[in-house]
mmCIF file with all atom_site columns, C-alpha atoms in Angstrom:
data_model
loop_
_atom_site.group_PDB
_atom_site.id
_atom_site.type_symbol
_atom_site.label_atom_id
_atom_site.label_alt_id
_atom_site.label_comp_id
_atom_site.label_asym_id
_atom_site.label_entity_id
_atom_site.label_seq_id
_atom_site.pdbx_PDB_ins_code
_atom_site.Cartn_x
_atom_site.Cartn_y
_atom_site.Cartn_z
_atom_site.occupancy
_atom_site.B_iso_or_equiv
_atom_site.pdbx_formal_charge
_atom_site.auth_seq_id
_atom_site.auth_comp_id
_atom_site.auth_asym_id
_atom_site.auth_atom_id
_atom_site.pdbx_PDB_model_num
ATOM 1   C CA . UNK A 1 1   ? 182.964 25.732 88.184  1.00 70.00 ? 30  UNK A CA 1
ATOM 2   C CA . UNK A 1 2   ? 186.621 24.734 88.213  1.00 81.00 ? 31  UNK A CA 1
ATOM 3   C CA . UNK A 1 3   ? 187.449 24.006 91.855  1.00 92.00 ? 32  UNK A CA 1
ATOM 4   C CA . UNK A 1 4   ? 191.048 23.053 91.109  1.00 95.00 ? 33  UNK A CA 1
ATOM 5   C CA . UNK A 1 5   ? 192.939 25.312 88.751  1.00 94.00 ? 34  UNK A CA 1
ATOM 6   C CA . UNK A 1 6   ? 196.242 24.996 87.016  1.00 95.00 ? 35  UNK A CA 1
ATOM 7   C CA . UNK A 1 7   ? 196.631 28.310 85.264  1.00 92.00 ? 36  UNK A CA 1
ATOM 8   C CA . UNK A 1 8   ? 199.772 27.462 83.332  1.00 95.00 ? 37  UNK A CA 1
ATOM 9   C CA . UNK A 1 9   ? 199.020 25.065 80.508  1.00 94.00 ? 38  UNK A CA 1
ATOM 10  C CA . UNK A 1 10  ? 202.715 24.624 79.774  1.00 96.00 ? 39  UNK A CA 1
ATOM 11  C CA . UNK A 1 11  ? 206.138 25.124 81.293  1.00 97.00 ? 40  UNK A CA 1
ATOM 12  C CA . UNK A 1 12  ? 209.581 24.766 79.757  1.00 97.00 ? 41  UNK A CA 1
ATOM 13  C CA . UNK A 1 13  ? 212.661 24.266 81.934  1.00 97.00 ? 42  UNK A CA 1
ATOM 14  C CA . UNK A 1 14  ? 216.296 23.459 81.268  1.00 97.00 ? 43  UNK A CA 1
ATOM 15  C CA . UNK A 1 15  ? 217.691 20.166 82.453  1.00 97.00 ? 44  UNK A CA 1
ATOM 16  C CA . UNK A 1 16  ? 219.185 20.464 85.927  1.00 97.00 ? 45  UNK A CA 1
ATOM 17  C CA . UNK A 1 17  ? 217.097 23.492 86.869  1.00 97.00 ? 46  UNK A CA 1
ATOM 18  C CA . UNK A 1 18  ? 214.093 23.598 89.165  1.00 98.00 ? 47  UNK A CA 1
ATOM 19  C CA . UNK A 1 19  ? 210.594 23.069 87.804  1.00 98.00 ? 48  UNK A CA 1
ATOM 20  C CA . UNK A 1 20  ? 207.766 24.692 89.760  1.00 98.00 ? 49  UNK A CA 1
ATOM 21  C CA . UNK A 1 21  ? 204.215 23.706 88.942  1.00 98.00 ? 50  UNK A CA 1
ATOM 22  C CA . UNK A 1 22  ? 201.391 25.602 90.577  1.00 98.00 ? 51  UNK A CA 1
ATOM 23  C CA . UNK A 1 23  ? 197.856 24.740 91.552  1.00 97.00 ? 52  UNK A CA 1
ATOM 24  C CA . UNK A 1 24  ? 195.080 26.764 93.170  1.00 97.00 ? 53  UNK A CA 1
ATOM 25  C CA . UNK A 1 25  ? 191.845 25.530 94.679  1.00 97.00 ? 54  UNK A CA 1
ATOM 26  C CA . UNK A 1 26  ? 188.655 27.189 95.782  1.00 96.00 ? 55  UNK A CA 1
ATOM 27  C CA . UNK A 1 27  ? 186.956 24.581 97.968  1.00 93.00 ? 56  UNK A CA 1
ATOM 28  C CA . UNK A 1 28  ? 188.088 24.979 101.593 1.00 93.00 ? 57  UNK A CA 1
ATOM 29  C CA . UNK A 1 29  ? 186.722 21.502 102.351 1.00 92.00 ? 58  UNK A CA 1
ATOM 30  C CA . UNK A 1 30  ? 189.558 19.872 100.418 1.00 94.00 ? 59  UNK A CA 1
ATOM 31  C CA . UNK A 1 31  ? 191.954 18.295 102.895 1.00 91.00 ? 60  UNK A CA 1
ATOM 32  C CA . UNK A 1 32  ? 194.149 16.027 100.800 1.00 92.00 ? 61  UNK A CA 1
ATOM 33  C CA . UNK A 1 33  ? 196.054 16.918 97.675  1.00 94.00 ? 62  UNK A CA 1
ATOM 34  C CA . UNK A 1 34  ? 197.852 14.822 95.114  1.00 94.00 ? 63  UNK A CA 1
ATOM 35  C CA . UNK A 1 35  ? 200.015 15.254 92.051  1.00 96.00 ? 64  UNK A CA 1
ATOM 36  C CA . UNK A 1 36  ? 199.775 12.864 89.143  1.00 95.00 ? 65  UNK A CA 1
ATOM 37  C CA . UNK A 1 37  ? 202.064 12.623 86.141  1.00 96.00 ? 66  UNK A CA 1
ATOM 38  C CA . UNK A 1 38  ? 200.826 11.549 82.737  1.00 94.00 ? 67  UNK A CA 1
ATOM 39  C CA . UNK A 1 39  ? 202.743 10.436 79.676  1.00 94.00 ? 68  UNK A CA 1
ATOM 40  C CA . UNK A 1 40  ? 201.010 10.295 76.282  1.00 89.00 ? 69  UNK A CA 1
ATOM 41  C CA . UNK A 1 41  ? 198.801 7.254  75.759  1.00 85.00 ? 70  UNK A CA 1
ATOM 42  C CA . UNK A 1 42  ? 199.187 6.232  79.396  1.00 90.00 ? 71  UNK A CA 1
ATOM 43  C CA . UNK A 1 43  ? 197.013 6.735  82.442  1.00 91.00 ? 72  UNK A CA 1
ATOM 44  C CA . UNK A 1 44  ? 198.054 9.200  85.147  1.00 93.00 ? 73  UNK A CA 1
ATOM 45  C CA . UNK A 1 45  ? 200.495 7.825  87.713  1.00 93.00 ? 74  UNK A CA 1
ATOM 46  C CA . UNK A 1 46  ? 200.621 8.966  91.304  1.00 92.00 ? 75  UNK A CA 1
ATOM 47  C CA . UNK A 1 47  ? 203.607 11.106 92.162  1.00 95.00 ? 76  UNK A CA 1
ATOM 48  C CA . UNK A 1 48  ? 203.277 12.662 95.601  1.00 95.00 ? 77  UNK A CA 1
ATOM 49  C CA . UNK A 1 49  ? 200.594 13.790 98.021  1.00 93.00 ? 78  UNK A CA 1
ATOM 50  C CA . UNK A 1 50  ? 200.106 16.030 101.020 1.00 95.00 ? 79  UNK A CA 1
ATOM 51  C CA . UNK A 1 51  ? 197.582 16.213 103.794 1.00 92.00 ? 80  UNK A CA 1
ATOM 52  C CA . UNK A 1 52  ? 196.195 19.559 104.877 1.00 93.00 ? 81  UNK A CA 1
ATOM 53  C CA . UNK A 1 53  ? 197.786 19.129 108.296 1.00 94.00 ? 82  UNK A CA 1
ATOM 54  C CA . UNK A 1 54  ? 201.185 19.540 106.679 1.00 95.00 ? 83  UNK A CA 1
ATOM 55  C CA . UNK A 1 55  ? 202.734 22.304 104.643 1.00 95.00 ? 84  UNK A CA 1
ATOM 56  C CA . UNK A 1 56  ? 205.486 20.318 102.979 1.00 97.00 ? 85  UNK A CA 1
ATOM 57  C CA . UNK A 1 57  ? 206.115 16.788 101.814 1.00 97.00 ? 86  UNK A CA 1
ATOM 58  C CA . UNK A 1 58  ? 209.288 15.635 100.137 1.00 97.00 ? 87  UNK A CA 1
ATOM 59  C CA . UNK A 1 59  ? 210.111 12.524 98.160  1.00 96.00 ? 88  UNK A CA 1
ATOM 60  C CA . UNK A 1 60  ? 213.454 12.492 96.433  1.00 97.00 ? 89  UNK A CA 1
ATOM 61  C CA . UNK A 1 61  ? 213.541 15.150 93.752  1.00 97.00 ? 90  UNK A CA 1
ATOM 62  C CA . UNK A 1 62  ? 209.882 16.004 94.303  1.00 98.00 ? 91  UNK A CA 1
ATOM 63  C CA . UNK A 1 63  ? 208.547 18.347 96.982  1.00 98.00 ? 92  UNK A CA 1
ATOM 64  C CA . UNK A 1 64  ? 204.997 19.546 97.386  1.00 98.00 ? 93  UNK A CA 1
ATOM 65  C CA . UNK A 1 65  ? 204.233 22.710 99.311  1.00 98.00 ? 94  UNK A CA 1
ATOM 66  C CA . UNK A 1 66  ? 200.795 23.607 100.634 1.00 97.00 ? 95  UNK A CA 1
ATOM 67  C CA . UNK A 1 67  ? 199.684 27.106 101.610 1.00 97.00 ? 96  UNK A CA 1
ATOM 68  C CA . UNK A 1 68  ? 196.216 26.670 103.067 1.00 95.00 ? 97  UNK A CA 1
ATOM 69  C CA . UNK A 1 69  ? 195.549 30.331 103.688 1.00 95.00 ? 98  UNK A CA 1
ATOM 70  C CA . UNK A 1 70  ? 196.207 31.066 100.026 1.00 97.00 ? 99  UNK A CA 1
ATOM 71  C CA . UNK A 1 71  ? 194.557 27.823 98.867  1.00 97.00 ? 100 UNK A CA 1
ATOM 72  C CA . UNK A 1 72  ? 197.640 27.168 96.816  1.00 97.00 ? 101 UNK A CA 1
ATOM 73  C CA . UNK A 1 73  ? 199.976 24.260 96.335  1.00 97.00 ? 102 UNK A CA 1
ATOM 74  C CA . UNK A 1 74  ? 203.049 23.783 94.259  1.00 98.00 ? 103 UNK A CA 1
ATOM 75  C CA . UNK A 1 75  ? 205.194 20.924 93.068  1.00 98.00 ? 104 UNK A CA 1
ATOM 76  C CA . UNK A 1 76  ? 208.932 21.453 92.898  1.00 98.00 ? 105 UNK A CA 1
ATOM 77  C CA . UNK A 1 77  ? 211.132 19.143 90.872  1.00 98.00 ? 106 UNK A CA 1
ATOM 78  C CA . UNK A 1 78  ? 214.845 19.562 91.345  1.00 97.00 ? 107 UNK A CA 1
ATOM 79  C CA . UNK A 1 79  ? 216.959 18.847 89.467  1.00 98.00 ? 108 UNK A CA 1
ATOM 80  C CA . UNK A 1 80  ? 214.674 18.505 86.459  1.00 98.00 ? 109 UNK A CA 1
ATOM 81  C CA . UNK A 1 81  ? 215.426 15.681 84.037  1.00 97.00 ? 110 UNK A CA 1
ATOM 82  C CA . UNK A 1 82  ? 214.282 15.095 80.441  1.00 96.00 ? 111 UNK A CA 1
ATOM 83  C CA . UNK A 1 83  ? 212.266 12.085 81.646  1.00 96.00 ? 112 UNK A CA 1
ATOM 84  C CA . UNK A 1 84  ? 210.187 14.446 83.754  1.00 97.00 ? 113 UNK A CA 1
ATOM 85  C CA . UNK A 1 85  ? 208.626 15.825 80.572  1.00 97.00 ? 114 UNK A CA 1
ATOM 86  C CA . UNK A 1 86  ? 204.944 14.972 80.943  1.00 97.00 ? 115 UNK A CA 1
ATOM 87  C CA . UNK A 1 87  ? 201.591 16.484 81.866  1.00 96.00 ? 116 UNK A CA 1
ATOM 88  C CA . UNK A 1 88  ? 201.236 17.083 85.592  1.00 97.00 ? 117 UNK A CA 1
ATOM 89  C CA . UNK A 1 89  ? 197.795 17.087 87.184  1.00 96.00 ? 118 UNK A CA 1
ATOM 90  C CA . UNK A 1 90  ? 196.972 18.494 90.568  1.00 96.00 ? 119 UNK A CA 1
ATOM 91  C CA . UNK A 1 91  ? 194.077 16.762 92.351  1.00 94.00 ? 120 UNK A CA 1
ATOM 92  C CA . UNK A 1 92  ? 192.181 17.330 95.565  1.00 94.00 ? 121 UNK A CA 1
ATOM 93  C CA . UNK A 1 93  ? 189.942 15.284 97.803  1.00 91.00 ? 122 UNK A CA 1
ATOM 94  C CA . UNK A 1 94  ? 187.697 16.159 100.725 1.00 88.00 ? 123 UNK A CA 1
ATOM 95  C CA . UNK A 1 95  ? 187.156 14.409 104.018 1.00 77.00 ? 124 UNK A CA 1
ATOM 96  C CA . UNK A 1 96  ? 188.429 10.942 103.133 1.00 67.00 ? 125 UNK A CA 1
ATOM 97  C CA . UNK A 1 97  ? 185.943 10.836 100.310 1.00 72.00 ? 126 UNK A CA 1
ATOM 98  C CA . UNK A 1 98  ? 186.331 8.902  97.138  1.00 75.00 ? 127 UNK A CA 1
ATOM 99  C CA . UNK A 1 99  ? 186.259 11.499 94.395  1.00 83.00 ? 128 UNK A CA 1
ATOM 100 C CA . UNK A 1 100 ? 189.297 13.291 93.142  1.00 89.00 ? 129 UNK A CA 1
ATOM 101 C CA . UNK A 1 101 ? 188.805 16.718 91.622  1.00 91.00 ? 130 UNK A CA 1
ATOM 102 C CA . UNK A 1 102 ? 191.486 17.374 89.041  1.00 93.00 ? 131 UNK A CA 1
ATOM 103 C CA . UNK A 1 103 ? 192.991 20.465 87.509  1.00 94.00 ? 132 UNK A CA 1
ATOM 104 C CA . UNK A 1 104 ? 193.408 20.802 83.765  1.00 92.00 ? 133 UNK A CA 1
ATOM 105 C CA . UNK A 1 105 ? 197.081 19.891 83.845  1.00 94.00 ? 134 UNK A CA 1
ATOM 106 C CA . UNK A 1 106 ? 200.396 21.553 83.040  1.00 96.00 ? 135 UNK A CA 1
ATOM 107 C CA . UNK A 1 107 ? 202.597 20.247 80.239  1.00 96.00 ? 136 UNK A CA 1
ATOM 108 C CA . UNK A 1 108 ? 206.190 20.262 81.478  1.00 98.00 ? 137 UNK A CA 1
ATOM 109 C CA . UNK A 1 109 ? 208.997 20.118 78.955  1.00 98.00 ? 138 UNK A CA 1
ATOM 110 C CA . UNK A 1 110 ? 212.514 19.648 80.240  1.00 97.00 ? 139 UNK A CA 1
ATOM 111 C CA . UNK A 1 111 ? 215.022 20.651 77.600  1.00 95.00 ? 140 UNK A CA 1
ATOM 112 C CA . UNK A 1 112 ? 218.593 19.508 77.262  1.00 89.00 ? 141 UNK A CA 1
ATOM 113 C CA . UNK B 2 1   ? 201.835 -7.674 88.641  1.00 53.00 ? 5   UNK B CA 1
ATOM 114 C CA . UNK B 2 2   ? 199.289 -6.448 86.165  1.00 78.00 ? 6   UNK B CA 1
ATOM 115 C CA . UNK B 2 3   ? 198.026 -2.914 86.445  1.00 91.00 ? 7   UNK B CA 1
ATOM 116 C CA . UNK B 2 4   ? 194.608 -1.594 85.529  1.00 95.00 ? 8   UNK B CA 1
ATOM 117 C CA . UNK B 2 5   ? 193.707 -2.551 81.989  1.00 96.00 ? 9   UNK B CA 1
ATOM 118 C CA . UNK B 2 6   ? 191.069 -1.028 79.739  1.00 97.00 ? 10  UNK B CA 1
ATOM 119 C CA . UNK B 2 7   ? 189.601 -2.049 76.419  1.00 96.00 ? 11  UNK B CA 1
ATOM 120 C CA . UNK B 2 8   ? 189.335 -1.030 73.713  1.00 97.00 ? 12  UNK B CA 1
ATOM 121 C CA . UNK B 2 9   ? 192.160 1.480  73.626  1.00 95.00 ? 13  UNK B CA 1
ATOM 122 C CA . UNK B 2 10  ? 190.390 3.398  70.880  1.00 96.00 ? 14  UNK B CA 1
ATOM 123 C CA . UNK B 2 11  ? 186.770 3.447  69.823  1.00 97.00 ? 15  UNK B CA 1
ATOM 124 C CA . UNK B 2 12  ? 185.261 5.351  66.937  1.00 97.00 ? 16  UNK B CA 1
ATOM 125 C CA . UNK B 2 13  ? 181.499 5.317  66.703  1.00 97.00 ? 17  UNK B CA 1
ATOM 126 C CA . UNK B 2 14  ? 178.702 7.101  64.947  1.00 97.00 ? 18  UNK B CA 1
ATOM 127 C CA . UNK B 2 15  ? 176.407 9.490  66.729  1.00 97.00 ? 19  UNK B CA 1
ATOM 128 C CA . UNK B 2 16  ? 173.424 7.671  68.173  1.00 97.00 ? 20  UNK B CA 1
ATOM 129 C CA . UNK B 2 17  ? 175.143 4.314  68.633  1.00 97.00 ? 21  UNK B CA 1
ATOM 130 C CA . UNK B 2 18  ? 175.717 2.656  72.012  1.00 98.00 ? 22  UNK B CA 1
ATOM 131 C CA . UNK B 2 19  ? 179.229 1.877  73.253  1.00 98.00 ? 23  UNK B CA 1
ATOM 132 C CA . UNK B 2 20  ? 180.640 -0.266 76.034  1.00 98.00 ? 24  UNK B CA 1
ATOM 133 C CA . UNK B 2 21  ? 183.988 0.383  77.650  1.00 98.00 ? 25  UNK B CA 1
ATOM 134 C CA . UNK B 2 22  ? 185.643 -2.197 79.841  1.00 97.00 ? 26  UNK B CA 1
ATOM 135 C CA . UNK B 2 23  ? 187.916 -1.922 82.868  1.00 97.00 ? 27  UNK B CA 1
ATOM 136 C CA . UNK B 2 24  ? 189.852 -4.664 84.652  1.00 96.00 ? 28  UNK B CA 1
ATOM 137 C CA . UNK B 2 25  ? 191.078 -3.331 87.996  1.00 94.00 ? 29  UNK B CA 1
ATOM 138 C CA . UNK B 2 26  ? 194.126 -4.477 89.890  1.00 93.00 ? 30  UNK B CA 1
ATOM 139 C CA . UNK B 2 27  ? 193.410 -7.789 91.592  1.00 90.00 ? 31  UNK B CA 1
ATOM 140 C CA . UNK B 2 28  ? 192.385 -7.286 95.192  1.00 87.00 ? 32  UNK B CA 1
ATOM 141 C CA . UNK B 2 29  ? 191.414 -3.658 94.787  1.00 90.00 ? 33  UNK B CA 1
ATOM 142 C CA . UNK B 2 30  ? 187.957 -3.092 96.213  1.00 88.00 ? 34  UNK B CA 1
ATOM 143 C CA . UNK B 2 31  ? 187.364 0.400  94.882  1.00 90.00 ? 35  UNK B CA 1
ATOM 144 C CA . UNK B 2 32  ? 186.904 1.254  91.210  1.00 93.00 ? 36  UNK B CA 1
ATOM 145 C CA . UNK B 2 33  ? 186.465 4.677  89.643  1.00 94.00 ? 37  UNK B CA 1
ATOM 146 C CA . UNK B 2 34  ? 185.598 6.006  86.208  1.00 96.00 ? 38  UNK B CA 1
ATOM 147 C CA . UNK B 2 35  ? 186.764 9.413  85.026  1.00 96.00 ? 39  UNK B CA 1
ATOM 148 C CA . UNK B 2 36  ? 186.779 11.117 81.664  1.00 95.00 ? 40  UNK B CA 1
ATOM 149 C CA . UNK B 2 37  ? 189.026 13.735 80.184  1.00 92.00 ? 41  UNK B CA 1
ATOM 150 C CA . UNK B 2 38  ? 187.614 15.911 77.469  1.00 91.00 ? 42  UNK B CA 1
ATOM 151 C CA . UNK B 2 39  ? 189.898 17.965 75.260  1.00 85.00 ? 43  UNK B CA 1
ATOM 152 C CA . UNK B 2 40  ? 191.543 20.746 77.244  1.00 79.00 ? 44  UNK B CA 1
ATOM 153 C CA . UNK B 2 41  ? 189.859 19.703 80.463  1.00 83.00 ? 45  UNK B CA 1
ATOM 154 C CA . UNK B 2 42  ? 190.948 18.010 83.651  1.00 83.00 ? 46  UNK B CA 1
ATOM 155 C CA . UNK B 2 43  ? 189.807 14.569 84.633  1.00 90.00 ? 47  UNK B CA 1
ATOM 156 C CA . UNK B 2 44  ? 186.110 14.575 85.511  1.00 92.00 ? 48  UNK B CA 1
ATOM 157 C CA . UNK B 2 45  ? 184.762 12.078 88.046  1.00 92.00 ? 49  UNK B CA 1
ATOM 158 C CA . UNK B 2 46  ? 181.936 9.902  86.719  1.00 96.00 ? 50  UNK B CA 1
ATOM 159 C CA . UNK B 2 47  ? 181.170 6.998  89.052  1.00 95.00 ? 51  UNK B CA 1
ATOM 160 C CA . UNK B 2 48  ? 182.656 5.042  91.942  1.00 92.00 ? 52  UNK B CA 1
ATOM 161 C CA . UNK B 2 49  ? 182.182 1.447  93.136  1.00 91.00 ? 53  UNK B CA 1
ATOM 162 C CA . UNK B 2 50  ? 183.200 0.129  96.542  1.00 88.00 ? 54  UNK B CA 1
ATOM 163 C CA . UNK B 2 51  ? 182.646 -3.525 97.307  1.00 84.00 ? 55  UNK B CA 1
ATOM 164 C CA . UNK B 2 52  ? 178.961 -4.390 97.491  1.00 82.00 ? 56  UNK B CA 1
ATOM 165 C CA . UNK B 2 53  ? 177.857 -0.879 98.373  1.00 86.00 ? 57  UNK B CA 1
ATOM 166 C CA . UNK B 2 54  ? 175.606 1.104  96.086  1.00 88.00 ? 58  UNK B CA 1
ATOM 167 C CA . UNK B 2 55  ? 177.762 2.989  93.573  1.00 90.00 ? 59  UNK B CA 1
ATOM 168 C CA . UNK B 2 56  ? 178.252 6.734  93.777  1.00 91.00 ? 60  UNK B CA 1
ATOM 169 C CA . UNK B 2 57  ? 176.817 7.886  90.452  1.00 92.00 ? 61  UNK B CA 1
ATOM 170 C CA . UNK B 2 58  ? 176.901 11.575 91.218  1.00 91.00 ? 62  UNK B CA 1
ATOM 171 C CA . UNK B 2 59  ? 179.320 12.389 88.403  1.00 92.00 ? 63  UNK B CA 1
ATOM 172 C CA . UNK B 2 60  ? 177.425 10.773 85.545  1.00 95.00 ? 64  UNK B CA 1
ATOM 173 C CA . UNK B 2 61  ? 176.540 13.603 83.134  1.00 94.00 ? 65  UNK B CA 1
ATOM 174 C CA . UNK B 2 62  ? 173.230 12.173 81.902  1.00 94.00 ? 66  UNK B CA 1
ATOM 175 C CA . UNK B 2 63  ? 171.009 9.118  82.068  1.00 95.00 ? 67  UNK B CA 1
ATOM 176 C CA . UNK B 2 64  ? 172.603 7.894  78.838  1.00 97.00 ? 68  UNK B CA 1
ATOM 177 C CA . UNK B 2 65  ? 175.581 6.894  80.978  1.00 97.00 ? 69  UNK B CA 1
ATOM 178 C CA . UNK B 2 66  ? 175.538 3.799  83.171  1.00 96.00 ? 70  UNK B CA 1
ATOM 179 C CA . UNK B 2 67  ? 178.084 1.468  84.655  1.00 96.00 ? 71  UNK B CA 1
ATOM 180 C CA . UNK B 2 68  ? 178.148 -1.858 86.380  1.00 95.00 ? 72  UNK B CA 1
ATOM 181 C CA . UNK B 2 69  ? 180.713 -3.883 88.177  1.00 94.00 ? 73  UNK B CA 1
ATOM 182 C CA . UNK B 2 70  ? 180.293 -7.627 88.061  1.00 84.00 ? 74  UNK B CA 1
ATOM 183 C CA . UNK B 2 71  ? 181.538 -9.819 90.883  1.00 81.00 ? 75  UNK B CA 1
ATOM 184 C CA . UNK B 2 72  ? 183.361 -6.937 92.452  1.00 77.00 ? 76  UNK B CA 1
ATOM 185 C CA . UNK B 2 73  ? 185.942 -6.975 89.703  1.00 89.00 ? 77  UNK B CA 1
ATOM 186 C CA . UNK B 2 74  ? 185.460 -6.057 86.037  1.00 95.00 ? 78  UNK B CA 1
ATOM 187 C CA . UNK B 2 75  ? 183.472 -2.930 85.266  1.00 96.00 ? 79  UNK B CA 1
ATOM 188 C CA . UNK B 2 76  ? 181.682 -1.825 82.117  1.00 97.00 ? 80  UNK B CA 1
ATOM 189 C CA . UNK B 2 77  ? 180.771 1.763  81.337  1.00 98.00 ? 81  UNK B CA 1
ATOM 190 C CA . UNK B 2 78  ? 177.939 2.022  78.829  1.00 98.00 ? 82  UNK B CA 1
ATOM 191 C CA . UNK B 2 79  ? 177.038 5.134  76.899  1.00 98.00 ? 83  UNK B CA 1
ATOM 192 C CA . UNK B 2 80  ? 173.747 4.960  75.044  1.00 98.00 ? 84  UNK B CA 1
ATOM 193 C CA . UNK B 2 81  ? 172.838 7.063  72.025  1.00 98.00 ? 85  UNK B CA 1
ATOM 194 C CA . UNK B 2 82  ? 176.282 8.628  71.916  1.00 97.00 ? 86  UNK B CA 1
ATOM 195 C CA . UNK B 2 83  ? 176.639 12.326 71.151  1.00 97.00 ? 87  UNK B CA 1
ATOM 196 C CA . UNK B 2 84  ? 179.641 14.206 69.810  1.00 96.00 ? 88  UNK B CA 1
ATOM 197 C CA . UNK B 2 85  ? 180.196 15.833 73.195  1.00 95.00 ? 89  UNK B CA 1
ATOM 198 C CA . UNK B 2 86  ? 180.812 12.354 74.633  1.00 97.00 ? 90  UNK B CA 1
ATOM 199 C CA . UNK B 2 87  ? 184.121 12.263 72.740  1.00 97.00 ? 91  UNK B CA 1
ATOM 200 C CA . UNK B 2 88  ? 186.826 12.035 75.396  1.00 96.00 ? 92  UNK B CA 1
ATOM 201 C CA . UNK B 2 89  ? 189.360 9.733  76.996  1.00 95.00 ? 93  UNK B CA 1
ATOM 202 C CA . UNK B 2 90  ? 187.624 7.531  79.547  1.00 97.00 ? 94  UNK B CA 1
ATOM 203 C CA . UNK B 2 91  ? 189.899 6.498  82.386  1.00 96.00 ? 95  UNK B CA 1
ATOM 204 C CA . UNK B 2 92  ? 189.366 3.797  84.956  1.00 96.00 ? 96  UNK B CA 1
ATOM 205 C CA . UNK B 2 93  ? 191.195 3.657  88.277  1.00 94.00 ? 97  UNK B CA 1
ATOM 206 C CA . UNK B 2 94  ? 191.225 1.284  91.205  1.00 92.00 ? 98  UNK B CA 1
ATOM 207 C CA . UNK B 2 95  ? 192.433 1.476  94.772  1.00 89.00 ? 99  UNK B CA 1
ATOM 208 C CA . UNK B 2 96  ? 192.817 -0.980 97.604  1.00 86.00 ? 100 UNK B CA 1
ATOM 209 C CA . UNK B 2 97  ? 190.280 0.845  99.709  1.00 73.00 ? 101 UNK B CA 1
ATOM 210 C CA . UNK B 2 98  ? 188.604 4.207  99.476  1.00 57.00 ? 102 UNK B CA 1
ATOM 211 C CA . UNK B 2 99  ? 189.819 7.324  101.167 1.00 53.00 ? 103 UNK B CA 1
ATOM 212 C CA . UNK B 2 100 ? 192.456 7.037  103.859 1.00 49.00 ? 104 UNK B CA 1
ATOM 213 C CA . UNK B 2 101 ? 195.018 8.408  101.468 1.00 55.00 ? 105 UNK B CA 1
ATOM 214 C CA . UNK B 2 102 ? 194.951 5.315  99.299  1.00 69.00 ? 106 UNK B CA 1
ATOM 215 C CA . UNK B 2 103 ? 196.403 5.856  95.868  1.00 83.00 ? 107 UNK B CA 1
ATOM 216 C CA . UNK B 2 104 ? 194.213 5.447  92.820  1.00 88.00 ? 108 UNK B CA 1
ATOM 217 C CA . UNK B 2 105 ? 195.970 3.540  90.047  1.00 91.00 ? 109 UNK B CA 1
ATOM 218 C CA . UNK B 2 106 ? 194.846 4.456  86.564  1.00 94.00 ? 110 UNK B CA 1
ATOM 219 C CA . UNK B 2 107 ? 194.515 2.430  83.409  1.00 95.00 ? 111 UNK B CA 1
ATOM 220 C CA . UNK B 2 108 ? 195.692 3.755  80.029  1.00 95.00 ? 112 UNK B CA 1
ATOM 221 C CA . UNK B 2 109 ? 192.227 4.901  79.072  1.00 96.00 ? 113 UNK B CA 1
ATOM 222 C CA . UNK B 2 110 ? 189.865 4.418  76.148  1.00 97.00 ? 114 UNK B CA 1
ATOM 223 C CA . UNK B 2 111 ? 189.799 7.203  73.587  1.00 96.00 ? 115 UNK B CA 1
ATOM 224 C CA . UNK B 2 112 ? 186.225 7.542  72.368  1.00 97.00 ? 116 UNK B CA 1
ATOM 225 C CA . UNK B 2 113 ? 185.493 9.481  69.210  1.00 97.00 ? 117 UNK B CA 1
ATOM 226 C CA . UNK B 2 114 ? 181.883 10.089 68.244  1.00 97.00 ? 118 UNK B CA 1
ATOM 227 C CA . UNK B 2 115 ? 181.484 11.156 64.632  1.00 95.00 ? 119 UNK B CA 1
#
C-alpha cells in the first residue's frame, strides 16, 4: 500500500522555466512533509519541508505548497537550472515520529 | 565535517550467503535509521535507533534481517541467507534527535546485488 505517491516518474523542463513536482498521500495522520533530492551514487539530501499547519514554505528558488484537503503537495522550482537535474523524493512523517514514508521519486531533467 | 559514511559501496553476493553493511553516522547524532530502495520503489524504512532505547524494528521485512548499533555510534545491518529479492540500495541516515522536524542526513548507500 503506497501511502505516498509520486505519479510522474519523470519530468523534463527547459532551463529558466518553472518545474512543478507533485506528490499525493493517503494517510491523514501525516503532519510533516519533506522533499529530498538525489543525485546518482549519492544519498538523498534534504531540500525543503512543510508542517501541516502551513500551506506554503519558501526557500530561495524552492517553494512547497500543501493542500491538506486534497492530500496533495507540490514542489516548485523557479527558475530551473541544469544543476537541479536529479531525482526528487517526497516524504511524509506522522506525529513527530521517526519514520519517513517516501514516494517513488520523480526524475527531473532540466534542459539547456 | 564528515557526513554519514557507508561501506562497502557495492556488494555482490551469492544467494544464501550472509552480508554485513556498515554505517558511520555523523558525530553527535543520536538517531540512526536504515532504509532500502529497491528498483523502481521509494525508500522503505527498515529500522531506527535512538540513544539507548530499544530500536524500532517494525520495518524489517523478515527475521533474516537484523541490525545493531555499538556504543551509540556505528551500526551494522546484517542480512542472513540472502535472497535475490534482497537486492537493493541500502541507505543509512542519522539525525541529531528524532522527530521535532530534525533533518535526516543520508549516506551514499550500499548497493547490494544477490546473484
